[in-house]
Amino acid sequence: MVMVEMGGGRLIVIGGNSGLNAALGVRKRNQNMEIHVFRADDYGKYSTCGIPFVLAGIIKDMEELRMDPEGFYEENDIKLHSSERVIRIDDDASSIETESGAVYDYDNLIIATGRMPFIPPIEGLELDGVSAISSYRDALKIQKMMQTAKSAVIIGAGAIGMEVGSAFAEGGIKTSIVEALPSIFPQTLDTDMALIVQKYMEKIVGLKIYTSSIVKAIKGSDRVECVLLGNGESIPSDLVIISTGVRPNTKLAVDSGIEVSITGAIATNSGMQVKKGRSYLDNVYAMGDCVEVINGVTNRPMILALASTAALQARVITENILGGSAILEPCVGPAAAVVSGMQVGSVGITSNGAAATGMKCIHGYGKALSRSFYYPGACEMHMKLLFTLDGRIIGAQIISWEDVKERTNMICMAIKNGAHLDELLSYERCYTPPLSMLTDAFTLALEDARGNMRKNV
Amino acid sequence: MVMVEMGGGRLIVIGGNSGLNAALGVRKRNQNMEIHVFRADDYGKYSTCGIPFVLAGIIKDMEELRMDPEGFYEENDIKLHSSERVIRIDDDASSIETESGAVYDYDNLIIATGRMPFIPPIEGLELDGVSAISSYRDALKIQKMMQTAKSAVIIGAGAIGMEVGSAFAEGGIKTSIVEALPSIFPQTLDTDMALIVQKYMEKIVGLKIYTSSIVKAIKGSDRVECVLLGNGESIPSDLVIISTGVRPNTKLAVDSGIEVSITGAIATNSGMQVKKGRSYLDNVYAMGDCVEVINGVTNRPMILALASTAALQARVITENILGGSAILEPCVGPAAAVVSGMQVGSVGITSNGAAATGMKCIHGYGKALSRSFYYPGACEMHMKLLFTLDGRIIGAQIISWEDVKERTNMICMAIKNGAHLDELLSYERCYTPPLSMLTDAFTLALEDARGNMRKNV
C-alpha cells in the first residue's frame, strides 16, 4: 500500500463491533485522521460468531474470542468511548450528542449500531433460565447455566439456534429445538435439504427437533420448568434459549431523522451513505447489521446480518472516506454453519425464497463422496442447485462434513457472473483422490438440472 | 436424462483408461450403439492418481483403485478387447486393424492411447531396483521393492515424484529427490512457493531434496547401489524411481497419418476431432494424455495430462458422437497434489511460465490461517496470485493443510471469466470461525496485488 500524505479531520464511528473494521481500514491508510469509536456497552469487541463453539467447549475460554486485546486502541490510535451511548446525530451541524450530554463534531460519521435479538412475546420470558443469545453477556450467562442444566429448549432453528443446540447436546444436555416454520435452517435451506441435517442431528447427535411448532408459554415459578407447545405438549427444561432472529438496531437513526426502510433497516445508497429527507448525506455512512442490502437475485432490499457482509461494507466506506468511489454490489449472502461437524452452506435464493417472490426456477440434486471412493475419510456430500428457467444459476445449498465453504464461495461467484449451467459444466476442476472425486456432487447436480431443464422445455 | 431412441452403429475406443469415460458417457445415453474398447495390456482400469497413496499405505490394497470391477463391461454392454493392440487406423475405410490381424469397422472412433513415461537417457537404467512409475505394473513392482528398501532416490520432483517421495519417507525409507530444475513442482509452483513445500518436506517429513541437480549415472552391479549426481556427489540407494514426466503415446496416430503437433501430442479441433492432411475427420476423436489442449492464458497449445481434463474431453466427445456440437474450451489446468498432508494447488500460469512466453505480470501474496485464529486446527495458508498488468487474474498457487482444492477451482472460474482483482475483492465470502477467517489469504493476496499494481502504475 502506498501511503500518501492525507488530510486529518475526525471520523466518528458509532458502534464498536463491525464499525471497528472500517475504523481500522481508514487508520491503515491514513495516519492523520482522528478516529473516535463510541460503544454503548463497556465490554470489548468479541467474535460473536465464535460463541456457539465456546459453549461447545471447542474453544476453551470466551476471552479467546476477544478481537481488541489490551493495547489495541492505543496501537491503532483510536479513541474508544466505552459505555457512552450516542443519542442524537445532528447532520446539519455534523455533530453527535451522547447520553452524558457531550457533543462531538465529525468530518465523517459511520453508524454501526448493529442488531438486537428479536424476542417474540411469549409468556414466561422473565423466568430465570431464559436467555437470548446475542451478546457477550448472554454467552457468559448461558455458559454458567449450562454447568447445571440437565435439559434445554432452544426456540428457533436458524444457524445460531442449531449451533447452540449442537453445543448443548454434545455437552450432555437433553436438548430440544422448536421451530415455527416447517423446517430447520428456514432462511438458508429448503425443506428437502434441511431434512438431511435434521436426520443427522436427531439420530447421531441426539437433538429432538420440533418443526411447524409454536411455543405457547414458558412455564415455571421463578425458574423455568418447562416449555409448552401450541399442540399442548410440554417439554421439561432447565434452560430456554431464544434464537428467533435479530432486528436492526435503528433507534438512533430514527431519532435523528435518518431513513429506515420497510425492511426495518437503515437504507443506504450503494456507497453506504444514509438518506435523510430527499438526499443522501455525503459524510454519514451506515454499515453492518443495522443496514439493508440489495438482494443480487431478486433485486429487492433485504437484511443480511453477516459479519462477512459488514467486512465488505467496511471496505467500501473506507475507500469512500479516503476519497474513492467504491460501491457495495448487490449481495447473494454466502453463508456457512457447522453443527456437530456437519457443514451447511448456502448462497443465493432457496426454492422457498424464489416461490415467495413469484420466481420460477429449476433445480438439480447431486450426491457424491467428498473424496475418491477408495480414499479414507470420504464422506457424503449433498448439493442442491437452483437456476432460472433459462439456466442461470441463482442458488445453492451444500451439506457435507468437509469442503463446503469454498464450494459455496465459488457458486457465489458464479451467481454474480450470471453463469449458465452449461458454462459451469464446462469448467475444469481439480482432481486428486485425497480431495475430490472425478465426477463430484457439483457435476452431478448440474447434470440433474440440465435433465430437468430439458424436461421443462 | 430423457432417453430418446437412437441409432446404433459402432463406436470403437482405443485405450481402456480415460477413453472408457467416453464409452460410458455414450452408453448412458444410447443403449443401441455397439461399443468396443481395445486395450494393449491385459490388466484392468485403475485409478493411477491413487498409486502414491497405496504406496503410502493410506490405501491398503491396489485392488481398491480398480475402476472396472468384475462384471463392469457386461453391465455396461461394452465389448472389451484385452491385450489387443491396435496398429493401424484406416479412416478411408473407417476401420482399425489389430496386432493379430483382425479388422473392425467403426462408425465413430476414439483414440485414447494415453501416455508413456519419459525416461531420460541415464547410465544404469537397466539395473534391478530402478523403475518408472506410470502403470499398475510399475506400482506393484515398487510396492514389493519398498518392503526391503532402506534408501531411495526419486528422479524428478513433479507432483508424482513428490507424492511418491512422501510415501517412501513416511514408510521409513531414507529418501532423496533429485530435480534438474531450480525448484520442486517446477510446472505448477514458482520457486518462492516451492520453497515452502520444500522446507516442510525436508524438516518435518525428512526428505532430502536436491534442486538444480542432474543425475549423471545410476551405479551398481545387477542391483542399484547409488545414484551419482552431476556435481560428483553419490547418494546410496536401494531403489530408484524415474518420475521425469510423461510423453503422449502417439505411435498409432503417427503410423496412421494423423497429425501430431509440435508439442508431440495429437492435435484436435475444439470438438476433439483429429486432423489428417488438411481436414479434421468427422468421426475420429482423440482425448486424454495423448492430445494437446489450448492454454487459456497464453492461447498456445500445451500438454495437460490430467484425469480431470480427460473427463471434460470425454463429455465433449460423448455429446458430439450423439449428434451435439460441444467444444472443449481453452484450459487453465487446475490441479492439486497432497504430499504428507500438505495440499498444493495451482491453476493458470506461474511467474516462470509467464516469463517464458514473454508475458509481464503482477503478483500478490497472502498468508493467513485456514480458520479463525481462535479455532482449533487452524493452519497456515499461503497464496500467490498472478495478474496481467491491467489486473486480470491469470494464475494462482495455494499451499495449506486444508481448503486448497475448491479455492483452486474458484480461481479457475475467475481466470476463465477474465475477472479483475477489484471484482474479486468485491465478492462476498462465507465466514464462520471453524472454516474461515473474515479476512483470509485470498483477500490479503488481492490487496497485496493491488498495492503492487499501484506501484507499477
Tab-separated table of N, CA and C in Angstrom, chain A residues 1-2 21 28-29 47 49-50 53 58-59 64-67 163 304 307-308 311-312 315 319 329-338 343 373-376 403 405-410 412-414 416-417 423-436 438 443 447 450 454-455, chain B residues 1-2 21 28-29 47 49-50 53 58-59 64-67 163 304 307-308 311-312 315 319 329-336 338 343 373-376 403 405-410 412-414 416-417 423-436 438 443 447 450-451 454-455:
chain	number	residue	atom	x	y	z
A	1	MET	N	0.850	-1.185	0.000
A	1	MET	CA	0.000	0.000	0.000
A	1	MET	C	0.900	1.253	0.000
A	2	VAL	N	0.664	2.120	-0.958
A	2	VAL	CA	1.439	3.361	-0.992
A	2	VAL	C	0.774	4.355	-0.034
A	21	ASN	N	-13.999	-2.366	12.000
A	21	ASN	CA	-13.296	-2.768	10.776
A	21	ASN	C	-13.071	-1.571	9.858
A	28	LYS	N	-5.340	2.322	8.637
A	28	LYS	CA	-4.266	1.651	7.892
A	28	LYS	C	-3.738	2.539	6.774
A	29	ARG	N	-4.617	3.335	6.202
A	29	ARG	CA	-4.208	4.142	5.052
A	29	ARG	C	-4.112	5.626	5.352
A	47	SER	N	-15.733	-11.843	18.919
A	47	SER	CA	-16.263	-12.521	17.733
A	47	SER	C	-17.521	-13.264	18.142
A	49	CYS	N	-19.674	-14.693	16.347
A	49	CYS	CA	-19.829	-15.934	15.576
A	49	CYS	C	-19.162	-17.109	16.284
A	50	GLY	N	-18.208	-16.801	17.177
A	50	GLY	CA	-17.489	-17.881	17.849
A	50	GLY	C	-18.191	-18.411	19.091
A	53	PHE	N	-19.226	-22.058	19.665
A	53	PHE	CA	-18.120	-23.004	19.762
A	53	PHE	C	-17.428	-22.912	21.129
A	58	ILE	N	-15.297	-26.323	22.398
A	58	ILE	CA	-14.242	-26.453	21.378
A	58	ILE	C	-13.220	-25.343	21.585
A	59	ILE	N	-13.729	-24.177	21.940
A	59	ILE	CA	-12.854	-23.063	22.323
A	59	ILE	C	-12.984	-22.938	23.843
A	64	GLU	N	-10.770	-15.925	24.402
A	64	GLU	CA	-10.082	-16.206	23.130
A	64	GLU	C	-10.774	-15.527	21.958
A	65	LEU	N	-12.057	-15.176	22.138
A	65	LEU	CA	-12.814	-14.522	21.062
A	65	LEU	C	-12.560	-13.020	21.004
A	66	ARG	N	-11.809	-12.518	21.953
A	66	ARG	CA	-11.594	-11.076	22.039
A	66	ARG	C	-10.811	-10.567	20.823
A	67	MET	N	-11.350	-9.544	20.166
A	67	MET	CA	-10.728	-9.007	18.961
A	67	MET	C	-9.959	-7.718	19.248
A	163	GLU	N	-26.500	-24.252	16.023
A	163	GLU	CA	-25.137	-24.375	16.551
A	163	GLU	C	-25.151	-24.494	18.069
A	304	LEU	N	-29.227	-8.792	5.794
A	304	LEU	CA	-28.280	-9.908	5.713
A	304	LEU	C	-27.276	-9.696	6.834
A	307	ALA	N	-21.280	-11.164	9.272
A	307	ALA	CA	-20.015	-10.475	9.520
A	307	ALA	C	-19.270	-10.228	8.206
A	308	SER	N	-19.415	-11.159	7.267
A	308	SER	CA	-18.691	-11.034	6.002
A	308	SER	C	-19.247	-9.888	5.155
A	311	ALA	N	-17.879	-6.758	6.585
A	311	ALA	CA	-16.469	-6.564	6.216
A	311	ALA	C	-16.366	-5.916	4.830
A	312	LEU	N	-17.232	-6.304	3.918
A	312	LEU	CA	-17.239	-5.683	2.578
A	312	LEU	C	-17.698	-4.231	2.671
A	315	ARG	N	-14.993	-2.040	3.832
A	315	ARG	CA	-14.055	-1.765	2.749
A	315	ARG	C	-14.565	-0.627	1.852
A	319	GLU	N	-12.836	3.191	1.591
A	319	GLU	CA	-12.454	3.729	0.283
A	319	GLU	C	-13.103	5.107	0.065
A	329	GLU	N	-21.807	-3.997	-4.132
A	329	GLU	CA	-22.625	-4.685	-5.136
A	329	GLU	C	-23.839	-5.334	-4.449
A	330	PRO	N	-24.883	-5.627	-5.208
A	330	PRO	CA	-25.969	-6.430	-4.643
A	330	PRO	C	-25.402	-7.730	-4.055
A	331	CYS	N	-26.029	-8.216	-3.020
A	331	CYS	CA	-25.474	-9.332	-2.243
A	331	CYS	C	-26.234	-10.639	-2.501
A	332	VAL	N	-25.511	-11.728	-2.460
A	332	VAL	CA	-26.155	-13.045	-2.572
A	332	VAL	C	-25.914	-13.886	-1.323
A	333	GLY	N	-25.262	-13.297	-0.323
A	333	GLY	CA	-25.215	-13.870	1.021
A	333	GLY	C	-24.664	-15.276	1.193
A	334	PRO	N	-23.452	-15.554	0.717
A	334	PRO	CA	-22.902	-16.886	1.002
A	334	PRO	C	-22.702	-17.041	2.504
A	335	ALA	N	-23.130	-18.167	3.043
A	335	ALA	CA	-23.031	-18.377	4.493
A	335	ALA	C	-22.783	-19.848	4.759
A	336	ALA	N	-22.079	-20.110	5.838
A	336	ALA	CA	-21.840	-21.497	6.237
A	336	ALA	C	-22.006	-21.598	7.740
A	337	ALA	N	-22.516	-22.732	8.176
A	337	ALA	CA	-22.629	-23.014	9.602
A	337	ALA	C	-22.073	-24.417	9.826
A	338	VAL	N	-21.609	-24.664	11.045
A	338	VAL	CA	-21.109	-26.003	11.371
A	338	VAL	C	-21.860	-26.497	12.594
A	343	GLN	N	-21.209	-29.522	7.971
A	343	GLN	CA	-21.098	-28.188	7.396
A	343	GLN	C	-22.299	-27.910	6.497
A	373	PHE	N	-13.735	-42.646	-3.904
A	373	PHE	CA	-14.441	-43.679	-3.132
A	373	PHE	C	-13.477	-44.570	-2.351
A	374	TYR	N	-12.237	-44.680	-2.840
A	374	TYR	CA	-11.285	-45.577	-2.183
A	374	TYR	C	-10.422	-44.851	-1.155
A	375	TYR	N	-10.626	-43.535	-0.995
A	375	TYR	CA	-9.741	-42.789	-0.101
A	375	TYR	C	-10.351	-42.674	1.296
A	376	PRO	N	-9.582	-43.023	2.335
A	376	PRO	CA	-10.132	-42.977	3.695
A	376	PRO	C	-10.676	-41.576	4.038
A	403	ASP	N	-15.296	-29.439	3.001
A	403	ASP	CA	-15.219	-28.904	1.650
A	403	ASP	C	-16.441	-28.089	1.213
A	405	LYS	N	-17.424	-24.807	2.377
A	405	LYS	CA	-17.350	-23.348	2.359
A	405	LYS	C	-16.852	-22.783	1.024
A	406	GLU	N	-15.745	-23.316	0.518
A	406	GLU	CA	-15.215	-22.743	-0.720
A	406	GLU	C	-16.078	-23.096	-1.927
A	407	ARG	N	-16.810	-24.207	-1.839
A	407	ARG	CA	-17.772	-24.503	-2.894
A	407	ARG	C	-18.872	-23.447	-2.898
A	408	THR	N	-19.274	-23.054	-1.698
A	408	THR	CA	-20.299	-22.015	-1.572
A	408	THR	C	-19.752	-20.705	-2.145
A	409	ASN	N	-18.509	-20.383	-1.816
A	409	ASN	CA	-17.894	-19.165	-2.361
A	409	ASN	C	-17.812	-19.208	-3.881
A	410	MET	N	-17.468	-20.382	-4.417
A	410	MET	CA	-17.357	-20.499	-5.870
A	410	MET	C	-18.714	-20.259	-6.532
A	412	CYS	N	-21.138	-18.573	-5.256
A	412	CYS	CA	-21.402	-17.141	-5.082
A	412	CYS	C	-20.864	-16.367	-6.296
A	413	MET	N	-19.630	-16.661	-6.661
A	413	MET	CA	-19.019	-16.004	-7.817
A	413	MET	C	-19.817	-16.300	-9.090
A	414	ALA	N	-20.226	-17.545	-9.231
A	414	ALA	CA	-20.977	-17.942	-10.429
A	414	ALA	C	-22.312	-17.193	-10.509
A	416	LYS	N	-23.019	-14.278	-9.191
A	416	LYS	CA	-22.734	-12.875	-9.511
A	416	LYS	C	-22.402	-12.703	-10.996
A	417	ASN	N	-21.779	-13.727	-11.579
A	417	ASN	CA	-21.434	-13.661	-13.006
A	417	ASN	C	-22.592	-14.041	-13.913
A	423	GLU	N	-22.139	-23.574	-18.970
A	423	GLU	CA	-20.836	-22.965	-18.714
A	423	GLU	C	-20.208	-23.616	-17.472
A	424	LEU	N	-21.011	-23.812	-16.437
A	424	LEU	CA	-20.496	-24.418	-15.203
A	424	LEU	C	-20.026	-25.849	-15.458
A	425	LEU	N	-20.753	-26.557	-16.325
A	425	LEU	CA	-20.343	-27.930	-16.658
A	425	LEU	C	-19.030	-27.946	-17.443
A	426	SER	N	-18.739	-26.855	-18.117
A	426	SER	CA	-17.542	-26.827	-18.970
A	426	SER	C	-16.277	-26.479	-18.189
A	427	TYR	N	-16.422	-26.052	-16.923
A	427	TYR	CA	-15.233	-25.650	-16.163
A	427	TYR	C	-14.387	-26.850	-15.770
A	428	GLU	N	-13.082	-26.659	-15.866
A	428	GLU	CA	-12.153	-27.656	-15.338
A	428	GLU	C	-12.233	-27.622	-13.811
A	429	ARG	N	-11.970	-28.777	-13.204
A	429	ARG	CA	-11.959	-28.874	-11.741
A	429	ARG	C	-10.824	-29.785	-11.299
A	430	CYS	N	-10.147	-29.379	-10.229
A	430	CYS	CA	-9.043	-30.174	-9.672
A	430	CYS	C	-9.470	-31.598	-9.394
A	431	TYR	N	-8.636	-32.547	-9.752
A	431	TYR	CA	-8.873	-33.907	-9.286
A	431	TYR	C	-7.621	-34.469	-8.623
A	432	THR	N	-7.771	-34.897	-7.391
A	432	THR	CA	-6.747	-35.712	-6.738
A	432	THR	C	-7.479	-36.552	-5.690
A	433	PRO	N	-7.198	-37.852	-5.640
A	433	PRO	CA	-8.018	-38.759	-4.823
A	433	PRO	C	-8.232	-38.324	-3.369
A	434	PRO	N	-7.228	-37.726	-2.683
A	434	PRO	CA	-7.495	-37.386	-1.278
A	434	PRO	C	-8.473	-36.236	-1.107
A	435	LEU	N	-8.737	-35.489	-2.168
A	435	LEU	CA	-9.514	-34.257	-2.024
A	435	LEU	C	-10.765	-34.191	-2.882
A	436	SER	N	-10.933	-35.099	-3.822
A	436	SER	CA	-12.089	-34.947	-4.713
A	436	SER	C	-12.420	-36.223	-5.470
A	438	LEU	N	-13.635	-37.500	-9.367
A	438	LEU	CA	-13.523	-37.016	-10.744
A	438	LEU	C	-14.877	-36.441	-11.176
A	443	THR	N	-20.943	-31.578	-10.254
A	443	THR	CA	-21.188	-32.016	-11.634
A	443	THR	C	-22.500	-32.793	-11.728
A	447	GLU	N	-25.748	-31.826	-13.939
A	447	GLU	CA	-26.329	-32.744	-14.932
A	447	GLU	C	-27.797	-32.989	-14.639
A	450	ARG	N	-29.694	-30.040	-15.749
A	450	ARG	CA	-29.805	-29.989	-17.209
A	450	ARG	C	-30.913	-30.924	-17.689
A	454	ARG	N	-34.316	-29.796	-19.669
A	454	ARG	CA	-34.789	-30.390	-20.931
A	454	ARG	C	-36.238	-30.812	-20.813
A	455	LYS	N	-36.561	-31.429	-19.675
A	455	LYS	CA	-37.949	-31.858	-19.449
A	455	LYS	C	-38.875	-30.654	-19.469
B	1	MET	N	-32.311	-37.588	-17.181
B	1	MET	CA	-31.915	-37.649	-18.603
B	1	MET	C	-33.073	-38.266	-19.393
B	2	VAL	N	-33.497	-37.598	-20.449
B	2	VAL	CA	-34.556	-38.146	-21.291
B	2	VAL	C	-33.907	-39.091	-22.289
B	21	ASN	N	-14.304	-43.438	-20.086
B	21	ASN	CA	-15.267	-42.419	-19.637
B	21	ASN	C	-16.176	-41.999	-20.788
B	28	LYS	N	-24.555	-44.378	-21.531
B	28	LYS	CA	-25.580	-43.853	-20.628
B	28	LYS	C	-26.747	-43.253	-21.405
B	29	ARG	N	-26.442	-42.700	-22.552
B	29	ARG	CA	-27.490	-42.006	-23.314
B	29	ARG	C	-27.907	-42.726	-24.579
B	47	SER	N	-7.212	-46.438	-11.054
B	47	SER	CA	-7.013	-45.010	-10.832
B	47	SER	C	-5.525	-44.788	-10.580
B	49	CYS	N	-3.934	-42.090	-10.396
B	49	CYS	CA	-3.714	-40.983	-9.445
B	49	CYS	C	-3.667	-41.483	-8.009
B	50	GLY	N	-4.236	-42.663	-7.766
B	50	GLY	CA	-4.277	-43.192	-6.410
B	50	GLY	C	-3.014	-43.950	-6.015
B	53	PHE	N	-0.783	-43.105	-3.002
B	53	PHE	CA	-1.432	-43.268	-1.710
B	53	PHE	C	-1.532	-44.741	-1.307
B	58	ILE	N	-1.864	-45.560	2.821
B	58	ILE	CA	-3.134	-44.908	3.187
B	58	ILE	C	-4.286	-45.726	2.605
B	59	ILE	N	-4.046	-46.240	1.403
B	59	ILE	CA	-4.997	-47.178	0.782
B	59	ILE	C	-4.341	-48.549	0.858
B	64	GLU	N	-8.164	-51.752	-4.564
B	64	GLU	CA	-9.173	-50.728	-4.244
B	64	GLU	C	-9.223	-49.645	-5.304
B	65	LEU	N	-8.146	-49.528	-6.089
B	65	LEU	CA	-8.105	-48.499	-7.152
B	65	LEU	C	-8.807	-48.962	-8.429
B	66	ARG	N	-9.240	-50.201	-8.426
B	66	ARG	CA	-9.839	-50.757	-9.641
B	66	ARG	C	-11.128	-50.027	-9.991
B	67	MET	N	-11.217	-49.563	-11.232
B	67	MET	CA	-12.396	-48.821	-11.673
B	67	MET	C	-13.340	-49.692	-12.503
B	163	GLU	N	4.784	-36.950	-4.416
B	163	GLU	CA	3.834	-37.815	-3.695
B	163	GLU	C	4.481	-39.152	-3.349
B	304	LEU	N	-1.529	-31.295	-21.127
B	304	LEU	CA	-2.053	-31.183	-19.764
B	304	LEU	C	-2.553	-32.572	-19.380
B	307	ALA	N	-6.362	-36.196	-15.336
B	307	ALA	CA	-7.583	-37.001	-15.430
B	307	ALA	C	-8.812	-36.111	-15.580
B	308	SER	N	-8.758	-34.939	-14.931
B	308	SER	CA	-9.915	-34.053	-14.969
B	308	SER	C	-10.114	-33.448	-16.359
B	311	ALA	N	-11.695	-36.057	-18.440
B	311	ALA	CA	-13.123	-36.210	-18.134
B	311	ALA	C	-13.956	-35.183	-18.904
B	312	LEU	N	-13.434	-33.960	-19.021
B	312	LEU	CA	-14.139	-32.931	-19.802
B	312	LEU	C	-14.150	-33.294	-21.285
B	315	ARG	N	-16.707	-35.813	-22.040
B	315	ARG	CA	-18.026	-35.191	-22.092
B	315	ARG	C	-18.280	-34.537	-23.471
B	319	GLU	N	-21.038	-35.950	-26.317
B	319	GLU	CA	-22.042	-35.038	-26.873
B	319	GLU	C	-21.974	-35.045	-28.407
B	329	GLU	N	-13.279	-25.941	-24.193
B	329	GLU	CA	-12.757	-24.576	-24.035
B	329	GLU	C	-11.240	-24.635	-23.799
B	330	PRO	N	-10.537	-23.549	-24.061
B	330	PRO	CA	-9.131	-23.487	-23.658
B	330	PRO	C	-8.998	-23.821	-22.162
B	331	CYS	N	-7.888	-24.423	-21.808
B	331	CYS	CA	-7.737	-24.978	-20.460
B	331	CYS	C	-6.781	-24.146	-19.606
B	332	VAL	N	-7.074	-24.079	-18.311
B	332	VAL	CA	-6.156	-23.412	-17.384
B	332	VAL	C	-5.618	-24.372	-16.325
B	333	GLY	N	-5.995	-25.648	-16.451
B	333	GLY	CA	-5.342	-26.719	-15.714
B	333	GLY	C	-5.324	-26.629	-14.199
B	334	PRO	N	-6.476	-26.496	-13.540
B	334	PRO	CA	-6.432	-26.533	-12.079
B	334	PRO	C	-5.980	-27.924	-11.620
B	335	ALA	N	-5.047	-27.949	-10.681
B	335	ALA	CA	-4.508	-29.232	-10.228
B	335	ALA	C	-4.174	-29.132	-8.757
B	336	ALA	N	-4.289	-30.251	-8.065
B	336	ALA	CA	-3.915	-30.284	-6.653
B	336	ALA	C	-3.152	-31.571	-6.382
B	338	VAL	N	-1.282	-33.814	-2.927
B	338	VAL	CA	-1.181	-33.878	-1.472
B	338	VAL	C	0.100	-34.621	-1.113
B	343	GLN	N	-1.344	-29.718	1.159
B	343	GLN	CA	-2.072	-29.623	-0.104
B	343	GLN	C	-1.465	-28.517	-0.967
B	373	PHE	N	-8.458	-17.438	14.074
B	373	PHE	CA	-7.237	-17.620	14.866
B	373	PHE	C	-7.497	-18.363	16.168
B	374	TYR	N	-8.728	-18.263	16.681
B	374	TYR	CA	-9.030	-18.906	17.954
B	374	TYR	C	-9.613	-20.306	17.793
B	375	TYR	N	-9.783	-20.766	16.562
B	375	TYR	CA	-10.428	-22.063	16.372
B	375	TYR	C	-9.391	-23.181	16.251
B	376	PRO	N	-9.549	-24.263	17.022
B	376	PRO	CA	-8.550	-25.334	16.970
B	376	PRO	C	-8.390	-25.897	15.551
B	403	ASP	N	-8.452	-27.050	2.591
B	403	ASP	CA	-9.205	-25.999	1.919
B	403	ASP	C	-8.564	-25.474	0.631
B	405	LYS	N	-8.256	-27.166	-2.525
B	405	LYS	CA	-8.769	-27.587	-3.824
B	405	LYS	C	-9.887	-26.695	-4.358
B	406	GLU	N	-10.891	-26.417	-3.527
B	406	GLU	CA	-12.013	-25.624	-4.041
B	406	GLU	C	-11.628	-24.160	-4.251
B	407	ARG	N	-10.608	-23.703	-3.509
B	407	ARG	CA	-10.095	-22.358	-3.778
B	407	ARG	C	-9.459	-22.333	-5.168
B	408	THR	N	-8.755	-23.413	-5.487
B	408	THR	CA	-8.147	-23.515	-6.812
B	408	THR	C	-9.238	-23.537	-7.888
B	409	ASN	N	-10.293	-24.291	-7.630
B	409	ASN	CA	-11.406	-24.342	-8.588
B	409	ASN	C	-12.067	-22.977	-8.756
B	410	MET	N	-12.204	-22.259	-7.647
B	410	MET	CA	-12.832	-20.941	-7.728
B	410	MET	C	-11.979	-19.995	-8.580
B	412	CYS	N	-9.891	-20.903	-10.854
B	412	CYS	CA	-10.026	-21.395	-12.237
B	412	CYS	C	-11.200	-20.688	-12.915
B	413	MET	N	-12.321	-20.643	-12.225
B	413	MET	CA	-13.503	-19.969	-12.769
B	413	MET	C	-13.217	-18.486	-13.010
B	414	ALA	N	-12.536	-17.867	-12.064
B	414	ALA	CA	-12.228	-16.436	-12.184
B	414	ALA	C	-11.325	-16.177	-13.393
B	416	LYS	N	-11.078	-18.000	-16.106
B	416	LYS	CA	-11.876	-18.204	-17.325
B	416	LYS	C	-12.800	-17.014	-17.581
B	417	ASN	N	-13.252	-16.370	-16.515
B	417	ASN	CA	-14.130	-15.203	-16.664
B	417	ASN	C	-13.369	-13.913	-16.901
B	423	GLU	N	-12.810	-6.699	-8.891
B	423	GLU	CA	-14.034	-7.504	-8.897
B	423	GLU	C	-13.898	-8.632	-7.860
B	424	LEU	N	-12.738	-9.278	-7.831
B	424	LEU	CA	-12.523	-10.378	-6.879
B	424	LEU	C	-12.596	-9.875	-5.438
B	425	LEU	N	-12.081	-8.672	-5.217
B	425	LEU	CA	-12.154	-8.094	-3.869
B	425	LEU	C	-13.595	-7.774	-3.464
B	426	SER	N	-14.444	-7.577	-4.450
B	426	SER	CA	-15.827	-7.183	-4.148
B	426	SER	C	-16.731	-8.379	-3.858
B	427	TYR	N	-16.242	-9.605	-4.096
B	427	TYR	CA	-17.108	-10.766	-3.876
B	427	TYR	C	-17.326	-11.043	-2.393
B	428	GLU	N	-18.553	-11.387	-2.073
B	428	GLU	CA	-18.847	-11.871	-0.726
B	428	GLU	C	-18.203	-13.244	-0.539
B	429	ARG	N	-17.834	-13.538	0.693
B	429	ARG	CA	-17.245	-14.845	1.004
B	429	ARG	C	-17.787	-15.322	2.345
B	430	CYS	N	-18.084	-16.623	2.426
B	430	CYS	CA	-18.589	-17.230	3.661
B	430	CYS	C	-17.674	-16.955	4.831
B	431	TYR	N	-18.251	-16.612	5.970
B	431	TYR	CA	-17.448	-16.568	7.181
B	431	TYR	C	-18.099	-17.366	8.288
B	432	THR	N	-17.380	-18.320	8.805
B	432	THR	CA	-17.752	-18.992	10.048
B	432	THR	C	-16.451	-19.479	10.682
B	433	PRO	N	-16.287	-19.229	11.999
B	433	PRO	CA	-14.979	-19.464	12.625
B	433	PRO	C	-14.346	-20.839	12.374
B	434	PRO	N	-15.145	-21.940	12.332
B	434	PRO	CA	-14.473	-23.238	12.153
B	434	PRO	C	-13.904	-23.426	10.751
B	435	LEU	N	-14.327	-22.593	9.806
B	435	LEU	CA	-13.962	-22.850	8.415
B	435	LEU	C	-13.233	-21.713	7.729
B	436	SER	N	-13.161	-20.548	8.332
B	436	SER	CA	-12.555	-19.433	7.599
B	436	SER	C	-12.179	-18.272	8.506
B	438	LEU	N	-12.240	-13.985	8.590
B	438	LEU	CA	-13.022	-12.921	7.967
B	438	LEU	C	-12.192	-12.277	6.850
B	443	THR	N	-8.043	-12.664	0.226
B	443	THR	CA	-8.226	-11.218	0.317
B	443	THR	C	-6.883	-10.509	0.489
B	447	GLU	N	-5.213	-7.786	-1.996
B	447	GLU	CA	-4.812	-6.444	-1.544
B	447	GLU	C	-3.340	-6.182	-1.848
B	450	ARG	N	-3.006	-5.446	-5.428
B	450	ARG	CA	-3.500	-4.112	-5.756
B	450	ARG	C	-2.446	-3.060	-5.403
B	451	GLY	N	-1.786	-3.269	-4.273
B	451	GLY	CA	-0.672	-2.386	-3.906
B	451	GLY	C	0.432	-2.428	-4.956
B	454	ARG	N	-0.575	-0.567	-8.089
B	454	ARG	CA	-0.467	0.898	-7.940
B	454	ARG	C	0.973	1.346	-8.107
B	455	LYS	N	1.891	0.583	-7.479
B	455	LYS	CA	3.318	0.923	-7.596
B	455	LYS	C	3.748	0.867	-9.044
